[in-house]
Amino acid sequence: MKLLTPPLSARHKGIVGLFALVCANFLAYCELVLSDGLNFSYLYLLPVFLASWFASRAMGITVGIWASAVWFAGEMILARNYANASTPMWNLLTRAGAFVASAAILAQLRAKFEEMSKLAARDFLTGLPNGNAFYELAASEMNQASSTEPLTLATILVTGVQMVNYRFGYSAGDRVLCTIAKTIQQQAPRPDLVGRMGGTSFSVLLPNTTSENAHAILQKIHEALDVQRHQFAGPVTFCFSAIACAESTKTLAELLYQADNQMESIKVAGKDHIQISPVEDMPALN
């Protein structure tokens, strides 16, 4: 899906538009050279598609008008005979209209496609990135970071939501999860690196954050959640399992695996607990 809607900068969009214009000129040149009845009409839609889908609607319309113009110029150079003198101008207008309409439709489809892609990457209840989207965002952040930078990955497990569901209904439990998600996102240094991994589990990536700083951040999140606890109408508690790396040498899969393993011991030990372990103290992922 991302291959069809890559996030291009303004400069890259300009390059795509320029390439589309060059393609239109190339098609016109081929039509001049191969002037033996070959029909290039549908091929002109290719540069229109490139500009509309990968650049912008305005660029697509511009390329569409330009493609019509160079097509018309080629026909004039070839001096083709028409029964009616107004036929070339009519062809120019109809082609330009068809290309402009195609550009507008393609740009609209691209916008709808992007909207669907964003919805697919979001948790439908809390609006946070879902598990797959968080994994991609966090992995990308780790790949961009220097290998010497510290980072911490924290997993937050919420317990007691099921009791809220049983006593007050699932709508009440949903409100609890939404409040928790909003609170975590508000307190996290990077709200874009907070995700709902599924059920009552959330993850937070803290790039360029040492173990000591991570503990302060997680303590702040816990205190904010504790303030909201009275609204939950149930015994909702929070377990924090964090893995700290002095250097970004581990993969995200390894950190998640180790955080989940540590969470099991935290749940056995008790509720409302924050535990941060250096990654060197955790067993390797086989």
PDB file of C-alpha atoms in Angstrom:
ATOM      1  CA  MET A   1       0.000   0.000   0.000  1.00  0.00           C
ATOM      2  CA  LYS A   2       2.827   2.407   0.799  1.00  0.00           C
ATOM      3  CA  LEU A   3       4.397   1.700  -2.583  1.00  0.00           C
ATOM      4  CA  LEU A   4       1.300   3.179  -4.213  1.00  0.00           C
ATOM      5  CA  THR A   5       1.212   6.233  -1.954  1.00  0.00           C
ATOM      6  CA  PRO A   6       4.803   7.122  -1.046  1.00  0.00           C
ATOM      7  CA  PRO A   7       5.198  10.306   1.030  1.00  0.00           C
ATOM      8  CA  LEU A   8       7.000  12.535  -1.481  1.00  0.00           C
ATOM      9  CA  SER A   9       8.485  15.919  -0.671  1.00  0.00           C
ATOM     10  CA  ALA A  10       7.683  19.021  -2.734  1.00  0.00           C
ATOM     11  CA  ARG A  11      11.003  18.624  -4.535  1.00  0.00           C
ATOM     12  CA  HIS A  12      10.345  14.995  -5.403  1.00  0.00           C
ATOM     13  CA  LYS A  13       6.847  15.844  -6.613  1.00  0.00           C
ATOM     14  CA  GLY A  14       8.389  18.446  -8.893  1.00  0.00           C
ATOM     15  CA  ILE A  15      10.762  15.814 -10.265  1.00  0.00           C
ATOM     16  CA  VAL A  16       7.840  13.450 -10.909  1.00  0.00           C
ATOM     17  CA  GLY A  17       5.978  16.226 -12.709  1.00  0.00           C
ATOM     18  CA  LEU A  18       9.014  17.055 -14.839  1.00  0.00           C
ATOM     19  CA  PHE A  19       9.470  13.387 -15.696  1.00  0.00           C
ATOM     20  CA  ALA A  20       5.802  13.182 -16.735  1.00  0.00           C
ATOM     21  CA  LEU A  21       6.270  16.183 -19.051  1.00  0.00           C
ATOM     22  CA  VAL A  22       9.333  14.539 -20.570  1.00  0.00           C
ATOM     23  CA  CYS A  23       7.310  11.357 -21.132  1.00  0.00           C
ATOM     24  CA  ALA A  24       4.622  13.341 -22.955  1.00  0.00           C
ATOM     25  CA  ASN A  25       7.269  14.953 -25.173  1.00  0.00           C
ATOM     26  CA  PHE A  26       8.826  11.550 -25.853  1.00  0.00           C
ATOM     27  CA  LEU A  27       5.482  10.113 -26.936  1.00  0.00           C
ATOM     28  CA  ALA A  28       4.937  13.035 -29.268  1.00  0.00           C
ATOM     29  CA  TYR A  29       8.399  12.500 -30.760  1.00  0.00           C
ATOM     30  CA  CYS A  30       7.718   8.775 -31.248  1.00  0.00           C
ATOM     31  CA  GLU A  31       4.473   9.616 -32.996  1.00  0.00           C
ATOM     32  CA  LEU A  32       6.366  11.894 -35.373  1.00  0.00           C
ATOM     33  CA  VAL A  33       9.065   9.338 -36.106  1.00  0.00           C
ATOM     34  CA  LEU A  34       6.675   6.418 -36.439  1.00  0.00           C
ATOM     35  CA  SER A  35       4.090   8.240 -38.509  1.00  0.00           C
ATOM     36  CA  ASP A  36       2.671   5.122 -40.060  1.00  0.00           C
ATOM     37  CA  GLY A  37      -0.738   5.001 -38.432  1.00  0.00           C
ATOM     38  CA  LEU A  38       0.312   3.842 -34.970  1.00  0.00           C
ATOM     39  CA  ASN A  39      -2.052   5.141 -32.290  1.00  0.00           C
ATOM     40  CA  PHE A  40      -0.385   6.611 -29.200  1.00  0.00           C
ATOM     41  CA  SER A  41      -3.548   8.105 -27.719  1.00  0.00           C
ATOM     42  CA  TYR A  42      -3.853   5.784 -24.706  1.00  0.00           C
ATOM     43  CA  LEU A  43      -0.136   6.005 -23.925  1.00  0.00           C
ATOM     44  CA  TYR A  44      -0.535   9.712 -23.166  1.00  0.00           C
ATOM     45  CA  LEU A  45      -2.523   8.687 -20.106  1.00  0.00           C
ATOM     46  CA  LEU A  46       0.679   7.297 -18.546  1.00  0.00           C
ATOM     47  CA  PRO A  47       2.327  10.688 -17.824  1.00  0.00           C
ATOM     48  CA  VAL A  48      -1.066  12.012 -16.693  1.00  0.00           C
ATOM     49  CA  PHE A  49      -1.324   9.115 -14.228  1.00  0.00           C
ATOM     50  CA  LEU A  50       2.227   9.620 -12.936  1.00  0.00           C
ATOM     51  CA  ALA A  51       1.698  13.320 -12.281  1.00  0.00           C
ATOM     52  CA  SER A  52      -1.788  12.984 -10.785  1.00  0.00           C
ATOM     53  CA  TRP A  53      -1.054  10.022  -8.510  1.00  0.00           C
ATOM     54  CA  PHE A  54       2.496  10.706  -7.360  1.00  0.00           C
ATOM     55  CA  ALA A  55       2.620  14.532  -7.526  1.00  0.00           C
ATOM     56  CA  SER A  56      -0.662  16.439  -7.261  1.00  0.00           C
ATOM     57  CA  ARG A  57      -3.945  17.157  -8.950  1.00  0.00           C
ATOM     58  CA  ALA A  58      -2.682  20.481 -10.281  1.00  0.00           C
ATOM     59  CA  MET A  59       0.410  18.808 -11.722  1.00  0.00           C
ATOM     60  CA  GLY A  60      -1.741  16.110 -13.316  1.00  0.00           C
ATOM     61  CA  ILE A  61      -3.969  18.711 -14.977  1.00  0.00           C
ATOM     62  CA  THR A  62      -0.901  20.607 -16.170  1.00  0.00           C
ATOM     63  CA  VAL A  63       0.592  17.469 -17.702  1.00  0.00           C
ATOM     64  CA  GLY A  64      -2.766  16.601 -19.255  1.00  0.00           C
ATOM     65  CA  ILE A  65      -3.010  19.983 -20.968  1.00  0.00           C
ATOM     66  CA  TRP A  66       0.627  19.783 -22.050  1.00  0.00           C
ATOM     67  CA  ALA A  67       0.175  16.269 -23.453  1.00  0.00           C
ATOM     68  CA  SER A  68      -2.817  17.491 -25.476  1.00  0.00           C
ATOM     69  CA  ALA A  69      -0.781  20.414 -26.775  1.00  0.00           C
ATOM     70  CA  VAL A  70       2.228  18.353 -27.896  1.00  0.00           C
ATOM     71  CA  TRP A  71      -0.110  15.763 -29.430  1.00  0.00           C
ATOM     72  CA  PHE A  72      -1.809  18.570 -31.358  1.00  0.00           C
ATOM     73  CA  ALA A  73       1.565  20.001 -32.408  1.00  0.00           C
ATOM     74  CA  GLY A  74       2.619  16.610 -33.725  1.00  0.00           C
ATOM     75  CA  GLU A  75      -0.493  16.344 -35.845  1.00  0.00           C
ATOM     76  CA  MET A  76       0.107  19.815 -37.238  1.00  0.00           C
ATOM     77  CA  ILE A  77       3.702  18.946 -38.124  1.00  0.00           C
ATOM     78  CA  LEU A  78       2.559  15.767 -39.865  1.00  0.00           C
ATOM     79  CA  ALA A  79       0.022  17.875 -41.782  1.00  0.00           C
ATOM     80  CA  ARG A  80      -2.634  15.201 -41.738  1.00  0.00           C
ATOM     81  CA  ASN A  81      -5.637  15.718 -43.956  1.00  0.00           C
ATOM     82  CA  TYR A  82      -9.023  16.171 -42.325  1.00  0.00           C
ATOM     83  CA  ALA A  83     -12.416  16.430 -43.961  1.00  0.00           C
ATOM     84  CA  ASN A  84     -13.262  19.388 -41.758  1.00  0.00           C
ATOM     85  CA  ALA A  85     -10.810  22.182 -40.941  1.00  0.00           C
ATOM     86  CA  SER A  86     -12.113  22.400 -37.388  1.00  0.00           C
ATOM     87  CA  THR A  87     -11.389  18.716 -36.667  1.00  0.00           C
ATOM     88  CA  PRO A  88      -7.850  19.256 -35.261  1.00  0.00           C
ATOM     89  CA  MET A  89      -9.109  21.908 -32.857  1.00  0.00           C
ATOM     90  CA  TRP A  90     -12.002  19.662 -31.838  1.00  0.00           C
ATOM     91  CA  ASN A  91      -9.573  16.805 -31.214  1.00  0.00           C
ATOM     92  CA  LEU A  92      -7.390  19.107 -29.116  1.00  0.00           C
ATOM     93  CA  LEU A  93     -10.292  20.187 -26.920  1.00  0.00           C
ATOM     94  CA  THR A  94     -11.718  16.678 -26.448  1.00  0.00           C
ATOM     95  CA  ARG A  95      -8.301  15.228 -25.623  1.00  0.00           C
ATOM     96  CA  ALA A  96      -7.513  18.029 -23.198  1.00  0.00           C
ATOM     97  CA  GLY A  97     -10.908  17.544 -21.553  1.00  0.00           C
ATOM     98  CA  ALA A  98     -10.389  13.781 -21.272  1.00  0.00           C
ATOM     99  CA  PHE A  99      -6.885  14.185 -19.811  1.00  0.00           C
ATOM    100  CA  VAL A 100      -7.968  16.868 -17.342  1.00  0.00           C
ATOM    101  CA  ALA A 101     -10.926  14.733 -16.219  1.00  0.00           C
ATOM    102  CA  SER A 102      -8.633  11.712 -15.857  1.00  0.00           C
ATOM    103  CA  ALA A 103      -6.188  13.760 -13.773  1.00  0.00           C
ATOM    104  CA  ALA A 104      -8.956  14.978 -11.472  1.00  0.00           C
ATOM    105  CA  ILE A 105     -10.386  11.469 -11.020  1.00  0.00           C
ATOM    106  CA  LEU A 106      -6.959   9.945 -10.347  1.00  0.00           C
ATOM    107  CA  ALA A 107      -6.110  12.638  -7.793  1.00  0.00           C
ATOM    108  CA  GLN A 108      -9.417  12.009  -6.024  1.00  0.00           C
ATOM    109  CA  LEU A 109      -8.781   8.263  -5.992  1.00  0.00           C
ATOM    110  CA  ARG A 110      -5.329   8.907  -4.547  1.00  0.00           C
ATOM    111  CA  ALA A 111      -6.863  11.033  -1.761  1.00  0.00           C
ATOM    112  CA  LYS A 112      -9.382   8.291  -0.939  1.00  0.00           C
ATOM    113  CA  PHE A 113      -6.639   5.681  -1.022  1.00  0.00           C
ATOM    114  CA  GLU A 114      -4.541   7.687   1.442  1.00  0.00           C
ATOM    115  CA  GLU A 115      -7.559   8.115   3.707  1.00  0.00           C
ATOM    116  CA  MET A 116      -8.178   4.367   3.712  1.00  0.00           C
ATOM    117  CA  SER A 117      -4.485   3.714   4.385  1.00  0.00           C
ATOM    118  CA  LYS A 118      -4.557   6.008   7.421  1.00  0.00           C
ATOM    119  CA  LEU A 119      -7.727   4.388   8.730  1.00  0.00           C
ATOM    120  CA  ALA A 120      -6.199   0.932   8.302  1.00  0.00           C
ATOM    121  CA  ALA A 121      -3.179   1.997  10.371  1.00  0.00           C
ATOM    122  CA  ARG A 122      -5.253   3.362  13.262  1.00  0.00           C
ATOM    123  CA  ASP A 123      -6.909   1.610  16.154  1.00  0.00           C
ATOM    124  CA  PHE A 124     -10.599   2.182  15.527  1.00  0.00           C
ATOM    125  CA  LEU A 125     -11.380   2.841  19.222  1.00  0.00           C
ATOM    126  CA  THR A 126      -8.555   5.036  20.529  1.00  0.00           C
ATOM    127  CA  GLY A 127      -7.239   6.536  17.302  1.00  0.00           C
ATOM    128  CA  LEU A 128      -3.704   5.474  18.195  1.00  0.00           C
ATOM    129  CA  PRO A 129      -1.528   3.587  15.707  1.00  0.00           C
ATOM    130  CA  ASN A 130      -2.463  -0.079  15.839  1.00  0.00           C
ATOM    131  CA  GLY A 131       0.077  -2.840  16.452  1.00  0.00           C
ATOM    132  CA  ASN A 132       1.292  -3.097  12.859  1.00  0.00           C
ATOM    133  CA  ALA A 133       1.471   0.666  12.386  1.00  0.00           C
ATOM    134  CA  PHE A 134       3.328   1.173  15.674  1.00  0.00           C
ATOM    135  CA  TYR A 135       5.803  -1.521  14.708  1.00  0.00           C
ATOM    136  CA  GLU A 136       6.511   0.237  11.389  1.00  0.00           C
ATOM    137  CA  LEU A 137       6.777   3.685  13.002  1.00  0.00           C
ATOM    138  CA  ALA A 138       9.010   2.516  15.839  1.00  0.00           C
ATOM    139  CA  ALA A 139      11.212   0.383  13.585  1.00  0.00           C
ATOM    140  CA  SER A 140      11.647   3.319  11.200  1.00  0.00           C
ATOM    141  CA  GLU A 141      12.564   5.607  14.108  1.00  0.00           C
ATOM    142  CA  MET A 142      15.138   3.090  15.354  1.00  0.00           C
ATOM    143  CA  ASN A 143      16.636   2.676  11.883  1.00  0.00           C
ATOM    144  CA  GLN A 144      17.075   6.436  11.556  1.00  0.00           C
ATOM    145  CA  ALA A 145      18.647   6.807  14.988  1.00  0.00           C
ATOM    146  CA  SER A 146      22.368   6.568  15.535  1.00  0.00           C
ATOM    147  CA  SER A 147      23.545   3.218  16.881  1.00  0.00           C
ATOM    148  CA  THR A 148      25.189   5.045  19.810  1.00  0.00           C
ATOM    149  CA  GLU A 149      21.973   6.741  20.976  1.00  0.00           C
ATOM    150  CA  PRO A 150      20.146   5.302  23.993  1.00  0.00           C
ATOM    151  CA  LEU A 151      16.488   4.378  23.753  1.00  0.00           C
ATOM    152  CA  THR A 152      13.795   2.776  25.865  1.00  0.00           C
ATOM    153  CA  LEU A 153      10.758   0.755  24.858  1.00  0.00           C
ATOM    154  CA  ALA A 154       7.929   0.552  27.374  1.00  0.00           C
ATOM    155  CA  THR A 155       4.872  -1.683  27.382  1.00  0.00           C
ATOM    156  CA  ILE A 156       1.899  -0.671  29.526  1.00  0.00           C
ATOM    157  CA  LEU A 157      -0.622  -3.326  30.476  1.00  0.00           C
ATOM    158  CA  VAL A 158      -3.966  -2.197  31.869  1.00  0.00           C
ATOM    159  CA  THR A 159      -5.847  -4.630  34.089  1.00  0.00           C
ATOM    160  CA  GLY A 160      -9.355  -4.309  35.431  1.00  0.00           C
ATOM    161  CA  VAL A 161     -11.051  -3.167  32.230  1.00  0.00           C
ATOM    162  CA  GLN A 162     -12.878  -6.483  31.997  1.00  0.00           C
ATOM    163  CA  MET A 163     -14.420  -5.812  35.405  1.00  0.00           C
ATOM    164  CA  VAL A 164     -15.625  -2.423  34.153  1.00  0.00           C
ATOM    165  CA  ASN A 165     -17.141  -4.163  31.124  1.00  0.00           C
ATOM    166  CA  TYR A 166     -18.994  -6.674  33.289  1.00  0.00           C
ATOM    167  CA  ARG A 167     -20.313  -4.107  35.778  1.00  0.00           C
ATOM    168  CA  PHE A 168     -21.104  -1.123  33.542  1.00  0.00           C
ATOM    169  CA  GLY A 169     -21.126  -2.429  29.981  1.00  0.00           C
ATOM    170  CA  TYR A 170     -18.659  -2.417  27.130  1.00  0.00           C
ATOM    171  CA  SER A 171     -19.250   1.237  26.322  1.00  0.00           C
ATOM    172  CA  ALA A 172     -17.873   2.131  29.757  1.00  0.00           C
ATOM    173  CA  GLY A 173     -14.831  -0.073  29.150  1.00  0.00           C
ATOM    174  CA  ASP A 174     -14.290   1.609  25.797  1.00  0.00           C
ATOM    175  CA  ARG A 175     -14.346   5.024  27.452  1.00  0.00           C
ATOM    176  CA  VAL A 176     -11.756   3.820  29.958  1.00  0.00           C
ATOM    177  CA  LEU A 177      -9.422   2.679  27.158  1.00  0.00           C
ATOM    178  CA  CYS A 178      -9.891   5.943  25.260  1.00  0.00           C
ATOM    179  CA  THR A 179      -9.087   7.983  28.381  1.00  0.00           C
ATOM    180  CA  ILE A 180      -5.981   5.886  29.056  1.00  0.00           C
ATOM    181  CA  ALA A 181      -4.800   6.186  25.451  1.00  0.00           C
ATOM    182  CA  LYS A 182      -5.289   9.962  25.448  1.00  0.00           C
ATOM    183  CA  THR A 183      -3.480  10.347  28.775  1.00  0.00           C
ATOM    184  CA  ILE A 184      -0.480   8.290  27.675  1.00  0.00           C
ATOM    185  CA  GLN A 185      -0.233  10.191  24.406  1.00  0.00           C
ATOM    186  CA  GLN A 186      -0.436  13.571  26.162  1.00  0.00           C
ATOM    187  CA  GLN A 187       2.345  12.689  28.595  1.00  0.00           C
ATOM    188  CA  ALA A 188       4.685  10.967  26.121  1.00  0.00           C
ATOM    189  CA  PRO A 189       7.526  13.109  24.699  1.00  0.00           C
ATOM    190  CA  ARG A 190       6.735  11.752  21.224  1.00  0.00           C
ATOM    191  CA  PRO A 191       2.951  11.291  20.934  1.00  0.00           C
ATOM    192  CA  ASP A 192       3.432   9.782  17.470  1.00  0.00           C
ATOM    193  CA  LEU A 193       5.376   6.885  19.003  1.00  0.00           C
ATOM    194  CA  VAL A 194       2.526   5.633  21.194  1.00  0.00           C
ATOM    195  CA  GLY A 195       0.490   2.668  19.972  1.00  0.00           C
ATOM    196  CA  ARG A 196      -2.217   0.299  21.083  1.00  0.00           C
ATOM    197  CA  MET A 197      -0.826  -3.177  20.584  1.00  0.00           C
ATOM    198  CA  GLY A 198      -4.168  -4.863  21.144  1.00  0.00           C
ATOM    199  CA  GLY A 199      -6.609  -5.457  23.955  1.00  0.00           C
ATOM    200  CA  THR A 200      -5.450  -3.468  26.985  1.00  0.00           C
ATOM    201  CA  SER A 201      -1.772  -3.290  26.004  1.00  0.00           C
ATOM    202  CA  PHE A 202      -0.025  -0.092  24.894  1.00  0.00           C
ATOM    203  CA  SER A 203       3.567   0.566  23.831  1.00  0.00           C
ATOM    204  CA  VAL A 204       5.680   3.704  23.983  1.00  0.00           C
ATOM    205  CA  LEU A 205       9.034   4.214  22.271  1.00  0.00           C
ATOM    206  CA  LEU A 206      11.353   6.747  23.898  1.00  0.00           C
ATOM    207  CA  PRO A 207      14.187   7.491  21.471  1.00  0.00           C
ATOM    208  CA  ASN A 208      17.403   9.047  22.743  1.00  0.00           C
ATOM    209  CA  THR A 209      16.267   8.388  26.322  1.00  0.00           C
ATOM    210  CA  THR A 210      18.393   6.817  29.038  1.00  0.00           C
ATOM    211  CA  SER A 211      17.052   4.458  31.682  1.00  0.00           C
ATOM    212  CA  GLU A 212      16.961   7.229  34.296  1.00  0.00           C
ATOM    213  CA  ASN A 213      15.090   9.666  32.058  1.00  0.00           C
ATOM    214  CA  ALA A 214      12.738   6.922  30.929  1.00  0.00           C
ATOM    215  CA  HIS A 215      11.838   6.133  34.539  1.00  0.00           C
ATOM    216  CA  ALA A 216      10.958   9.795  35.129  1.00  0.00           C
ATOM    217  CA  ILE A 217       8.797   9.884  31.989  1.00  0.00           C
ATOM    218  CA  LEU A 218       7.008   6.649  32.849  1.00  0.00           C
ATOM    219  CA  GLN A 219       6.469   7.822  36.407  1.00  0.00           C
ATOM    220  CA  LYS A 220       4.874  10.976  35.008  1.00  0.00           C
ATOM    221  CA  ILE A 221       2.584   8.881  32.798  1.00  0.00           C
ATOM    222  CA  HIS A 222       1.670   6.668  35.762  1.00  0.00           C
ATOM    223  CA  GLU A 223       0.832   9.684  37.926  1.00  0.00           C
ATOM    224  CA  ALA A 224      -1.367  11.128  35.181  1.00  0.00           C
ATOM    225  CA  LEU A 225      -3.165   7.789  34.852  1.00  0.00           C
ATOM    226  CA  ASP A 226      -3.571   7.627  38.617  1.00  0.00           C
ATOM    227  CA  VAL A 227      -5.315  11.018  38.556  1.00  0.00           C
ATOM    228  CA  GLN A 228      -7.754   9.636  35.964  1.00  0.00           C
ATOM    229  CA  ARG A 229      -8.313   6.412  37.894  1.00  0.00           C
ATOM    230  CA  HIS A 230     -11.308   7.712  39.854  1.00  0.00           C
ATOM    231  CA  GLN A 231     -13.226   8.153  36.597  1.00  0.00           C
ATOM    232  CA  PHE A 232     -12.914   4.466  35.695  1.00  0.00           C
ATOM    233  CA  ALA A 233     -15.478   3.210  38.238  1.00  0.00           C
ATOM    234  CA  GLY A 234     -13.493   0.036  38.763  1.00  0.00           C
ATOM    235  CA  PRO A 235     -10.212  -1.390  40.110  1.00  0.00           C
ATOM    236  CA  VAL A 236      -8.121  -0.439  37.067  1.00  0.00           C
ATOM    237  CA  THR A 237      -4.366  -0.858  37.545  1.00  0.00           C
ATOM    238  CA  PHE A 238      -1.276  -0.389  35.382  1.00  0.00           C
ATOM    239  CA  CYS A 239       1.909  -2.416  34.876  1.00  0.00           C
ATOM    240  CA  PHE A 240       4.890  -0.813  33.147  1.00  0.00           C
ATOM    241  CA  SER A 241       7.545  -3.043  31.592  1.00  0.00           C
ATOM    242  CA  ALA A 242      10.414  -1.165  29.970  1.00  0.00           C
ATOM    243  CA  ILE A 243      13.630  -2.248  28.290  1.00  0.00           C
ATOM    244  CA  ALA A 244      16.435   0.311  28.143  1.00  0.00           C
ATOM    245  CA  CYS A 245      19.301   0.219  25.651  1.00  0.00           C
ATOM    246  CA  ALA A 246      22.477   2.207  26.176  1.00  0.00           C
ATOM    247  CA  GLU A 247      22.979   1.888  22.420  1.00  0.00           C
ATOM    248  CA  SER A 248      20.441   1.254  19.660  1.00  0.00           C
ATOM    249  CA  THR A 249      21.855  -2.134  18.735  1.00  0.00           C
ATOM    250  CA  LYS A 250      18.757  -4.256  19.312  1.00  0.00           C
ATOM    251  CA  THR A 251      15.864  -4.729  16.928  1.00  0.00           C
ATOM    252  CA  LEU A 252      12.342  -3.696  17.824  1.00  0.00           C
ATOM    253  CA  ALA A 253      11.233  -7.338  17.789  1.00  0.00           C
ATOM    254  CA  GLU A 254      13.846  -8.186  20.435  1.00  0.00           C
ATOM    255  CA  LEU A 255      12.798  -5.291  22.659  1.00  0.00           C
ATOM    256  CA  LEU A 256       9.093  -6.152  22.407  1.00  0.00           C
ATOM    257  CA  TYR A 257       9.830  -9.793  23.140  1.00  0.00           C
ATOM    258  CA  GLN A 258      11.886  -8.924  26.201  1.00  0.00           C
ATOM    259  CA  ALA A 259       9.348  -6.381  27.448  1.00  0.00           C
ATOM    260  CA  ASP A 260       6.573  -8.985  27.172  1.00  0.00           C
ATOM    261  CA  ASN A 261       8.660 -11.566  29.046  1.00  0.00           C
ATOM    262  CA  GLN A 262       9.376  -9.077  31.806  1.00  0.00           C
ATOM    263  CA  MET A 263       5.687  -8.159  31.971  1.00  0.00           C
ATOM    264  CA  GLU A 264       4.837 -11.730  32.999  1.00  0.00           C
ATOM    265  CA  SER A 265       7.015 -11.453  36.110  1.00  0.00           C
ATOM    266  CA  ILE A 266       5.611  -7.988  36.882  1.00  0.00           C
ATOM    267  CA  LYS A 267       2.038  -9.296  36.825  1.00  0.00           C
ATOM    268  CA  VAL A 268       2.988 -12.057  39.245  1.00  0.00           C
ATOM    269  CA  ALA A 269       4.796  -9.638  41.573  1.00  0.00           C
ATOM    270  CA  GLY A 270       1.935  -7.160  41.858  1.00  0.00           C
ATOM    271  CA  LYS A 271       0.006  -4.351  40.246  1.00  0.00           C
ATOM    272  CA  ASP A 272       0.842  -0.722  39.583  1.00  0.00           C
ATOM    273  CA  HIS A 273       4.513  -1.413  39.159  1.00  0.00           C
ATOM    274  CA  ILE A 274       7.143   0.201  36.945  1.00  0.00           C
ATOM    275  CA  GLN A 275      10.165  -1.912  36.078  1.00  0.00           C
ATOM    276  CA  ILE A 276      12.968  -0.893  33.716  1.00  0.00           C
ATOM    277  CA  SER A 277      15.718  -3.368  32.880  1.00  0.00           C
ATOM    278  CA  PRO A 278      18.859  -2.797  30.832  1.00  0.00           C
ATOM    279  CA  VAL A 279      18.711  -4.835  27.671  1.00  0.00           C
ATOM    280  CA  GLU A 280      21.985  -6.533  28.616  1.00  0.00           C
ATOM    281  CA  ASP A 281      20.242  -8.142  31.619  1.00  0.00           C
ATOM    282  CA  MET A 282      17.572  -9.753  29.481  1.00  0.00           C
ATOM    283  CA  PRO A 283      17.891 -13.113  27.694  1.00  0.00           C
ATOM    284  CA  ALA A 284      18.550 -12.955  23.980  1.00  0.00           C
ATOM    285  CA  LEU A 285      15.776 -13.616  21.465  1.00  0.00           C
ATOM    286  CA  ASN A 286      16.420 -16.977  19.865  1.00  0.00           C
TER     287      ASN A 286
END
